[in-house]
Amino acid sequence: MENKISFNDNQNVNKLERYGVAITRYGLAIVLIWIGILKFTSFEAAGISPLVQNNPLLSWLSPTLGINGMSRFLGIVEIGAGLLICTRPVMPKVSAYGSFIATAIFIITLTLLFSTPGIIQAGYSFPFISPMPGQFILKDIVLLGASVYTAGEALCRENE
């Protein structure tokens, strides 16, 4: 007997959608928590320092908190957002707040594309962005979309 998945069957489509939503939500949370934990290492602090120092929205952090303090502060925000996003099954509105925080994180991160030296690959012009930091930052467009989506989905659940 052949076992086929039919995408014309609403039950299968709904299941696929639920899996996609869960992977998006908890994948976003894992990325935020994992990257946030790394912010407590001197390696990560040194790595993000040049990015932060050249950004008009974040450049005040290093002189105020020091490089390690700045990195830890960002880590706390990222971990907090990730943990809040995980509350979706029991507190959808709280989860939406986590997604809004993540949205802000990724909007601010994307401003690094305009303020960080070395975004365009040396010897080339737009659209040739460098692997680091250009392509490294560009992926945050998808994470921004996931943040906005999970905020909206959680708020829809809250309003049911």
N, C-alpha and C. Protein backbone atom coordinates (compact mmCIF):
# COMPACT_ATOMS: atom_id res chain seq x y z
N MET A 1 0.84 -1.18 0.00
CA MET A 1 0.00 0.00 0.00
C MET A 1 0.89 1.25 0.00
N GLU A 2 0.61 2.16 -0.88
CA GLU A 2 1.41 3.37 -1.02
C GLU A 2 0.94 4.42 -0.02
N ASN A 3 1.90 5.04 0.65
CA ASN A 3 1.58 6.06 1.66
C ASN A 3 1.99 7.42 1.11
N LYS A 4 1.03 8.18 0.61
CA LYS A 4 1.32 9.49 0.02
C LYS A 4 0.79 10.59 0.92
N ILE A 5 1.52 11.68 0.92
CA ILE A 5 1.04 12.88 1.61
C ILE A 5 0.34 13.74 0.58
N SER A 6 -0.87 14.11 0.88
CA SER A 6 -1.63 14.95 -0.04
C SER A 6 -1.65 16.38 0.49
N PHE A 7 -1.23 17.29 -0.37
CA PHE A 7 -1.26 18.69 0.03
C PHE A 7 -2.61 19.33 -0.30
N ASN A 8 -3.53 18.52 -0.78
CA ASN A 8 -4.90 18.99 -0.98
C ASN A 8 -5.76 18.67 0.24
N ASP A 9 -5.18 17.95 1.18
CA ASP A 9 -5.87 17.56 2.41
C ASP A 9 -5.61 18.64 3.47
N ASN A 10 -6.65 19.32 3.91
CA ASN A 10 -6.49 20.41 4.88
C ASN A 10 -5.81 19.97 6.17
N GLN A 11 -6.04 18.74 6.59
CA GLN A 11 -5.42 18.25 7.82
C GLN A 11 -3.90 18.23 7.67
N ASN A 12 -3.40 17.74 6.53
CA ASN A 12 -1.95 17.73 6.30
C ASN A 12 -1.38 19.13 6.16
N VAL A 13 -2.10 20.00 5.49
CA VAL A 13 -1.64 21.38 5.32
C VAL A 13 -1.60 22.09 6.67
N ASN A 14 -2.63 21.90 7.49
CA ASN A 14 -2.66 22.52 8.81
C ASN A 14 -1.52 22.00 9.69
N LYS A 15 -1.23 20.72 9.60
CA LYS A 15 -0.13 20.13 10.36
C LYS A 15 1.20 20.72 9.91
N LEU A 16 1.37 20.85 8.61
CA LEU A 16 2.59 21.43 8.05
C LEU A 16 2.76 22.88 8.54
N GLU A 17 1.65 23.61 8.53
CA GLU A 17 1.70 25.00 9.01
C GLU A 17 2.06 25.05 10.50
N ARG A 18 1.47 24.20 11.31
CA ARG A 18 1.78 24.18 12.75
C ARG A 18 3.25 23.88 13.00
N TYR A 19 3.78 22.91 12.24
CA TYR A 19 5.21 22.59 12.37
C TYR A 19 6.07 23.79 11.97
N GLY A 20 5.69 24.43 10.89
CA GLY A 20 6.45 25.60 10.44
C GLY A 20 6.43 26.73 11.44
N VAL A 21 5.27 26.97 12.04
CA VAL A 21 5.15 28.03 13.06
C VAL A 21 6.02 27.68 14.26
N ALA A 22 5.96 26.43 14.71
CA ALA A 22 6.75 26.02 15.87
C ALA A 22 8.25 26.11 15.58
N ILE A 23 8.66 25.66 14.41
CA ILE A 23 10.08 25.74 14.06
C ILE A 23 10.53 27.20 13.98
N THR A 24 9.69 28.05 13.41
CA THR A 24 10.02 29.48 13.32
C THR A 24 10.15 30.08 14.71
N ARG A 25 9.15 29.85 15.57
CA ARG A 25 9.15 30.43 16.92
C ARG A 25 10.33 29.94 17.75
N TYR A 26 10.45 28.63 17.87
CA TYR A 26 11.48 28.10 18.77
C TYR A 26 12.87 28.16 18.14
N GLY A 27 12.95 28.14 16.81
CA GLY A 27 14.23 28.38 16.15
C GLY A 27 14.72 29.80 16.42
N LEU A 28 13.81 30.77 16.33
CA LEU A 28 14.14 32.16 16.64
C LEU A 28 14.61 32.28 18.09
N ALA A 29 13.88 31.64 18.99
CA ALA A 29 14.25 31.69 20.41
C ALA A 29 15.62 31.07 20.65
N ILE A 30 15.89 29.92 20.02
CA ILE A 30 17.19 29.27 20.19
C ILE A 30 18.32 30.16 19.68
N VAL A 31 18.12 30.77 18.51
CA VAL A 31 19.15 31.67 17.96
C VAL A 31 19.42 32.82 18.92
N LEU A 32 18.36 33.45 19.43
CA LEU A 32 18.54 34.57 20.35
C LEU A 32 19.24 34.14 21.64
N ILE A 33 18.79 33.05 22.22
CA ILE A 33 19.38 32.59 23.49
C ILE A 33 20.83 32.17 23.29
N TRP A 34 21.10 31.44 22.25
CA TRP A 34 22.46 30.95 21.99
C TRP A 34 23.41 32.12 21.74
N ILE A 35 23.01 33.02 20.86
CA ILE A 35 23.88 34.18 20.58
C ILE A 35 24.01 35.05 21.82
N GLY A 36 22.92 35.17 22.59
CA GLY A 36 22.98 35.93 23.83
C GLY A 36 23.96 35.34 24.83
N ILE A 37 23.98 34.02 24.94
CA ILE A 37 24.93 33.36 25.86
C ILE A 37 26.36 33.64 25.41
N LEU A 38 26.60 33.61 24.10
CA LEU A 38 27.95 33.87 23.60
C LEU A 38 28.42 35.29 23.92
N LYS A 39 27.47 36.21 24.10
CA LYS A 39 27.84 37.60 24.41
C LYS A 39 28.55 37.71 25.76
N PHE A 40 28.53 36.65 26.55
CA PHE A 40 29.22 36.66 27.84
C PHE A 40 30.66 36.18 27.74
N THR A 41 31.14 35.95 26.52
CA THR A 41 32.54 35.56 26.32
C THR A 41 33.34 36.74 25.80
N SER A 42 34.62 36.77 26.16
CA SER A 42 35.46 37.87 25.68
C SER A 42 35.66 37.78 24.17
N PHE A 43 35.65 36.56 23.64
CA PHE A 43 35.78 36.36 22.19
C PHE A 43 34.66 37.08 21.45
N GLU A 44 33.42 36.88 21.88
CA GLU A 44 32.27 37.52 21.23
C GLU A 44 32.28 39.03 21.44
N ALA A 45 32.64 39.45 22.65
CA ALA A 45 32.70 40.90 22.94
C ALA A 45 33.68 41.58 22.00
N ALA A 46 34.84 40.97 21.82
CA ALA A 46 35.84 41.55 20.90
C ALA A 46 35.34 41.53 19.46
N GLY A 47 34.60 40.50 19.09
CA GLY A 47 34.10 40.37 17.73
C GLY A 47 33.05 41.41 17.37
N ILE A 48 32.17 41.72 18.32
CA ILE A 48 31.10 42.69 18.01
C ILE A 48 31.51 44.12 18.30
N SER A 49 32.58 44.32 19.03
CA SER A 49 32.99 45.67 19.40
C SER A 49 33.13 46.61 18.20
N PRO A 50 33.83 46.23 17.11
CA PRO A 50 33.94 47.17 15.98
C PRO A 50 32.59 47.47 15.33
N LEU A 51 31.69 46.48 15.33
CA LEU A 51 30.37 46.70 14.74
C LEU A 51 29.60 47.74 15.56
N VAL A 52 29.63 47.57 16.87
CA VAL A 52 28.88 48.46 17.77
C VAL A 52 29.49 49.86 17.78
N GLN A 53 30.79 49.95 17.79
CA GLN A 53 31.46 51.25 17.88
C GLN A 53 31.20 52.14 16.67
N ASN A 54 30.90 51.55 15.52
CA ASN A 54 30.63 52.33 14.31
C ASN A 54 29.17 52.64 14.09
N ASN A 55 28.31 52.16 14.97
CA ASN A 55 26.87 52.34 14.78
C ASN A 55 26.37 53.49 15.63
N PRO A 56 25.70 54.48 15.02
CA PRO A 56 25.22 55.63 15.79
C PRO A 56 24.18 55.27 16.86
N LEU A 57 23.44 54.17 16.68
CA LEU A 57 22.45 53.77 17.67
C LEU A 57 23.06 53.04 18.87
N LEU A 58 24.23 52.42 18.67
CA LEU A 58 24.82 51.59 19.71
C LEU A 58 26.16 52.08 20.24
N SER A 59 26.77 53.06 19.57
CA SER A 59 28.13 53.45 19.91
C SER A 59 28.29 53.97 21.34
N TRP A 60 27.23 54.40 21.97
CA TRP A 60 27.29 54.89 23.35
C TRP A 60 27.52 53.76 24.35
N LEU A 61 27.25 52.51 23.95
CA LEU A 61 27.34 51.39 24.89
C LEU A 61 28.76 51.12 25.37
N SER A 62 29.73 51.11 24.44
CA SER A 62 31.11 50.78 24.83
C SER A 62 31.70 51.78 25.82
N PRO A 63 31.61 53.10 25.55
CA PRO A 63 32.17 54.03 26.53
C PRO A 63 31.44 54.00 27.88
N THR A 64 30.16 53.69 27.85
CA THR A 64 29.36 53.67 29.08
C THR A 64 29.58 52.40 29.89
N LEU A 65 29.59 51.25 29.22
CA LEU A 65 29.64 49.96 29.92
C LEU A 65 30.95 49.21 29.76
N GLY A 66 31.82 49.69 28.88
CA GLY A 66 33.02 48.94 28.54
C GLY A 66 32.66 47.86 27.51
N ILE A 67 33.66 47.29 26.88
CA ILE A 67 33.41 46.32 25.82
C ILE A 67 32.69 45.08 26.37
N ASN A 68 33.18 44.52 27.47
CA ASN A 68 32.54 43.33 28.04
C ASN A 68 31.16 43.65 28.59
N GLY A 69 30.99 44.79 29.23
CA GLY A 69 29.69 45.19 29.76
C GLY A 69 28.68 45.41 28.64
N MET A 70 29.14 46.03 27.56
CA MET A 70 28.27 46.25 26.40
C MET A 70 27.81 44.91 25.84
N SER A 71 28.73 43.98 25.70
CA SER A 71 28.40 42.68 25.15
C SER A 71 27.43 41.94 26.07
N ARG A 72 27.67 41.99 27.35
CA ARG A 72 26.77 41.32 28.31
C ARG A 72 25.38 41.95 28.31
N PHE A 73 25.32 43.26 28.22
CA PHE A 73 24.02 43.94 28.15
C PHE A 73 23.23 43.44 26.94
N LEU A 74 23.89 43.40 25.78
CA LEU A 74 23.22 42.91 24.58
C LEU A 74 22.81 41.45 24.75
N GLY A 75 23.66 40.66 25.41
CA GLY A 75 23.34 39.26 25.67
C GLY A 75 22.11 39.10 26.54
N ILE A 76 22.00 39.91 27.57
CA ILE A 76 20.83 39.86 28.45
C ILE A 76 19.56 40.18 27.68
N VAL A 77 19.62 41.18 26.82
CA VAL A 77 18.45 41.55 26.01
C VAL A 77 18.08 40.39 25.08
N GLU A 78 19.06 39.78 24.43
CA GLU A 78 18.80 38.68 23.51
C GLU A 78 18.25 37.45 24.23
N ILE A 79 18.86 37.08 25.33
CA ILE A 79 18.38 35.93 26.11
C ILE A 79 16.97 36.20 26.61
N GLY A 80 16.75 37.40 27.12
CA GLY A 80 15.41 37.75 27.62
C GLY A 80 14.35 37.66 26.54
N ALA A 81 14.66 38.18 25.36
CA ALA A 81 13.71 38.11 24.24
C ALA A 81 13.43 36.65 23.88
N GLY A 82 14.47 35.84 23.80
CA GLY A 82 14.29 34.43 23.46
C GLY A 82 13.44 33.69 24.48
N LEU A 83 13.68 33.95 25.75
CA LEU A 83 12.89 33.29 26.79
C LEU A 83 11.43 33.73 26.75
N LEU A 84 11.20 35.02 26.52
CA LEU A 84 9.82 35.51 26.42
C LEU A 84 9.10 34.87 25.24
N ILE A 85 9.78 34.73 24.13
CA ILE A 85 9.17 34.11 22.95
C ILE A 85 8.72 32.69 23.27
N CYS A 86 9.46 31.99 24.10
CA CYS A 86 9.13 30.60 24.47
C CYS A 86 7.86 30.49 25.32
N THR A 87 7.35 31.58 25.84
CA THR A 87 6.16 31.52 26.70
C THR A 87 4.87 31.42 25.92
N ARG A 88 4.92 31.35 24.61
CA ARG A 88 3.75 31.37 23.74
C ARG A 88 2.63 30.41 24.15
N PRO A 89 2.91 29.13 24.52
CA PRO A 89 1.80 28.23 24.86
C PRO A 89 0.98 28.67 26.07
N VAL A 90 1.60 29.37 27.01
CA VAL A 90 0.89 29.74 28.24
C VAL A 90 0.61 31.23 28.37
N MET A 91 1.44 32.05 27.74
CA MET A 91 1.27 33.51 27.82
C MET A 91 1.54 34.15 26.46
N PRO A 92 0.59 34.03 25.54
CA PRO A 92 0.81 34.54 24.18
C PRO A 92 1.20 36.02 24.13
N LYS A 93 0.59 36.84 24.98
CA LYS A 93 0.89 38.27 24.95
C LYS A 93 2.34 38.53 25.38
N VAL A 94 2.80 37.82 26.38
CA VAL A 94 4.19 37.94 26.84
C VAL A 94 5.13 37.50 25.72
N SER A 95 4.77 36.43 25.04
CA SER A 95 5.55 35.95 23.91
C SER A 95 5.63 37.01 22.81
N ALA A 96 4.51 37.69 22.57
CA ALA A 96 4.50 38.76 21.56
C ALA A 96 5.46 39.87 21.96
N TYR A 97 5.52 40.21 23.26
CA TYR A 97 6.48 41.23 23.71
C TYR A 97 7.92 40.78 23.41
N GLY A 98 8.20 39.50 23.62
CA GLY A 98 9.52 38.98 23.29
C GLY A 98 9.81 39.13 21.81
N SER A 99 8.81 38.87 20.98
CA SER A 99 8.98 39.02 19.54
C SER A 99 9.18 40.48 19.14
N PHE A 100 8.49 41.40 19.84
CA PHE A 100 8.70 42.82 19.56
C PHE A 100 10.12 43.25 19.93
N ILE A 101 10.63 42.73 21.05
CA ILE A 101 12.02 43.02 21.43
C ILE A 101 12.96 42.48 20.37
N ALA A 102 12.70 41.25 19.91
CA ALA A 102 13.53 40.66 18.85
C ALA A 102 13.46 41.50 17.57
N THR A 103 12.27 41.99 17.25
CA THR A 103 12.11 42.86 16.08
C THR A 103 13.02 44.07 16.19
N ALA A 104 13.03 44.70 17.36
CA ALA A 104 13.91 45.86 17.58
C ALA A 104 15.38 45.46 17.45
N ILE A 105 15.74 44.32 18.02
CA ILE A 105 17.13 43.84 17.93
C ILE A 105 17.55 43.73 16.46
N PHE A 106 16.70 43.11 15.64
CA PHE A 106 17.10 42.87 14.26
C PHE A 106 17.02 44.13 13.40
N ILE A 107 16.12 45.05 13.71
CA ILE A 107 16.12 46.33 13.00
C ILE A 107 17.41 47.08 13.30
N ILE A 108 17.79 47.12 14.57
CA ILE A 108 19.03 47.81 14.95
C ILE A 108 20.23 47.10 14.31
N THR A 109 20.23 45.78 14.35
CA THR A 109 21.34 45.04 13.74
C THR A 109 21.45 45.34 12.25
N LEU A 110 20.32 45.44 11.58
CA LEU A 110 20.36 45.73 10.14
C LEU A 110 20.90 47.12 9.83
N THR A 111 20.81 48.06 10.79
CA THR A 111 21.40 49.38 10.55
C THR A 111 22.92 49.28 10.44
N LEU A 112 23.50 48.18 10.94
CA LEU A 112 24.94 47.97 10.80
C LEU A 112 25.36 47.88 9.34
N LEU A 113 24.42 47.49 8.46
CA LEU A 113 24.73 47.44 7.02
C LEU A 113 25.09 48.82 6.47
N PHE A 114 24.62 49.86 7.13
CA PHE A 114 24.85 51.23 6.65
C PHE A 114 25.96 51.95 7.41
N SER A 115 26.40 51.39 8.54
CA SER A 115 27.36 52.10 9.36
C SER A 115 28.69 51.39 9.54
N THR A 116 28.78 50.13 9.14
CA THR A 116 29.99 49.36 9.38
C THR A 116 30.92 49.39 8.18
N PRO A 117 32.16 49.79 8.40
CA PRO A 117 33.14 49.72 7.31
C PRO A 117 33.35 48.27 6.88
N GLY A 118 33.56 48.04 5.60
CA GLY A 118 33.86 46.71 5.10
C GLY A 118 32.64 45.90 4.70
N ILE A 119 31.48 46.53 4.64
CA ILE A 119 30.27 45.81 4.22
C ILE A 119 30.39 45.40 2.74
N ILE A 120 30.88 46.31 1.93
CA ILE A 120 31.08 46.00 0.50
C ILE A 120 32.44 45.32 0.35
N GLN A 121 32.48 44.23 -0.40
CA GLN A 121 33.71 43.48 -0.62
C GLN A 121 34.77 44.39 -1.25
N ALA A 122 35.96 44.36 -0.70
CA ALA A 122 37.06 45.19 -1.20
C ALA A 122 37.29 44.92 -2.69
N GLY A 123 37.41 46.00 -3.46
CA GLY A 123 37.65 45.90 -4.89
C GLY A 123 36.38 45.77 -5.72
N TYR A 124 35.23 45.76 -5.06
CA TYR A 124 33.95 45.63 -5.75
C TYR A 124 33.04 46.77 -5.33
N SER A 125 31.84 46.76 -5.89
CA SER A 125 30.83 47.73 -5.48
C SER A 125 29.53 46.97 -5.22
N PHE A 126 28.51 47.70 -4.80
CA PHE A 126 27.22 47.08 -4.54
C PHE A 126 26.78 46.33 -5.78
N PRO A 127 26.30 45.16 -5.70
CA PRO A 127 25.74 44.40 -4.59
C PRO A 127 26.69 43.38 -3.97
N PHE A 128 27.98 43.49 -4.21
CA PHE A 128 28.94 42.51 -3.71
C PHE A 128 29.31 42.82 -2.25
N ILE A 129 28.53 42.21 -1.34
CA ILE A 129 28.82 42.44 0.08
C ILE A 129 29.81 41.40 0.57
N SER A 130 30.59 41.81 1.52
CA SER A 130 31.63 40.93 2.08
C SER A 130 31.00 39.81 2.89
N PRO A 131 31.71 38.67 2.98
CA PRO A 131 31.19 37.60 3.84
C PRO A 131 31.07 38.06 5.30
N MET A 132 32.06 38.78 5.78
CA MET A 132 32.05 39.31 7.15
C MET A 132 32.47 40.75 7.09
N PRO A 133 31.69 41.69 7.44
CA PRO A 133 30.44 41.57 8.19
C PRO A 133 29.17 41.56 7.33
N GLY A 134 29.27 41.81 6.03
CA GLY A 134 28.08 42.01 5.19
C GLY A 134 27.09 40.87 5.20
N GLN A 135 27.51 39.69 4.75
CA GLN A 135 26.60 38.55 4.69
C GLN A 135 26.19 38.09 6.08
N PHE A 136 27.09 38.25 7.03
CA PHE A 136 26.79 37.91 8.43
C PHE A 136 25.59 38.71 8.94
N ILE A 137 25.51 39.98 8.57
CA ILE A 137 24.43 40.85 9.03
C ILE A 137 23.17 40.67 8.17
N LEU A 138 23.34 40.41 6.88
CA LEU A 138 22.22 40.31 5.95
C LEU A 138 21.20 39.24 6.35
N LYS A 139 21.64 38.16 6.97
CA LYS A 139 20.73 37.08 7.39
C LYS A 139 19.69 37.58 8.39
N ASP A 140 19.96 38.69 9.03
CA ASP A 140 19.03 39.22 10.02
C ASP A 140 17.72 39.70 9.41
N ILE A 141 17.67 39.86 8.09
CA ILE A 141 16.39 40.18 7.44
C ILE A 141 15.39 39.05 7.68
N VAL A 142 15.85 37.81 7.56
CA VAL A 142 14.97 36.66 7.78
C VAL A 142 14.57 36.58 9.26
N LEU A 143 15.51 36.82 10.15
CA LEU A 143 15.20 36.80 11.59
C LEU A 143 14.23 37.92 11.95
N LEU A 144 14.34 39.07 11.29
CA LEU A 144 13.39 40.15 11.49
C LEU A 144 11.99 39.69 11.07
N GLY A 145 11.90 39.05 9.91
CA GLY A 145 10.61 38.54 9.45
C GLY A 145 10.02 37.53 10.42
N ALA A 146 10.84 36.64 10.94
CA ALA A 146 10.38 35.65 11.92
C ALA A 146 9.88 36.34 13.18
N SER A 147 10.55 37.40 13.60
CA SER A 147 10.14 38.14 14.81
C SER A 147 8.79 38.80 14.62
N VAL A 148 8.61 39.45 13.48
CA VAL A 148 7.33 40.11 13.20
C VAL A 148 6.22 39.06 13.10
N TYR A 149 6.50 37.96 12.42
CA TYR A 149 5.50 36.91 12.27
C TYR A 149 5.09 36.33 13.62
N THR A 150 6.07 35.98 14.46
CA THR A 150 5.73 35.37 15.75
C THR A 150 5.01 36.34 16.66
N ALA A 151 5.29 37.63 16.54
CA ALA A 151 4.54 38.63 17.32
C ALA A 151 3.08 38.62 16.88
N GLY A 152 2.85 38.68 15.58
CA GLY A 152 1.49 38.69 15.08
C GLY A 152 0.73 37.43 15.40
N GLU A 153 1.39 36.27 15.26
CA GLU A 153 0.74 35.00 15.55
C GLU A 153 0.37 34.89 17.01
N ALA A 154 1.26 35.32 17.90
CA ALA A 154 0.98 35.25 19.33
C ALA A 154 -0.17 36.19 19.71
N LEU A 155 -0.21 37.36 19.11
CA LEU A 155 -1.29 38.31 19.40
C LEU A 155 -2.63 37.78 18.88
N CYS A 156 -2.61 37.10 17.74
CA CYS A 156 -3.86 36.48 17.24
C CYS A 156 -4.35 35.44 18.23
N ARG A 157 -3.46 34.66 18.80
CA ARG A 157 -3.83 33.65 19.79
C ARG A 157 -4.39 34.32 21.05
N GLU A 158 -3.77 35.41 21.45
CA GLU A 158 -4.22 36.15 22.64
C GLU A 158 -5.65 36.66 22.44
N ASN A 159 -5.97 37.05 21.22
CA ASN A 159 -7.28 37.64 20.93
C ASN A 159 -8.36 36.61 20.58
N GLU A 160 -8.02 35.32 20.62
CA GLU A 160 -9.03 34.29 20.32
C GLU A 160 -10.02 34.13 21.45
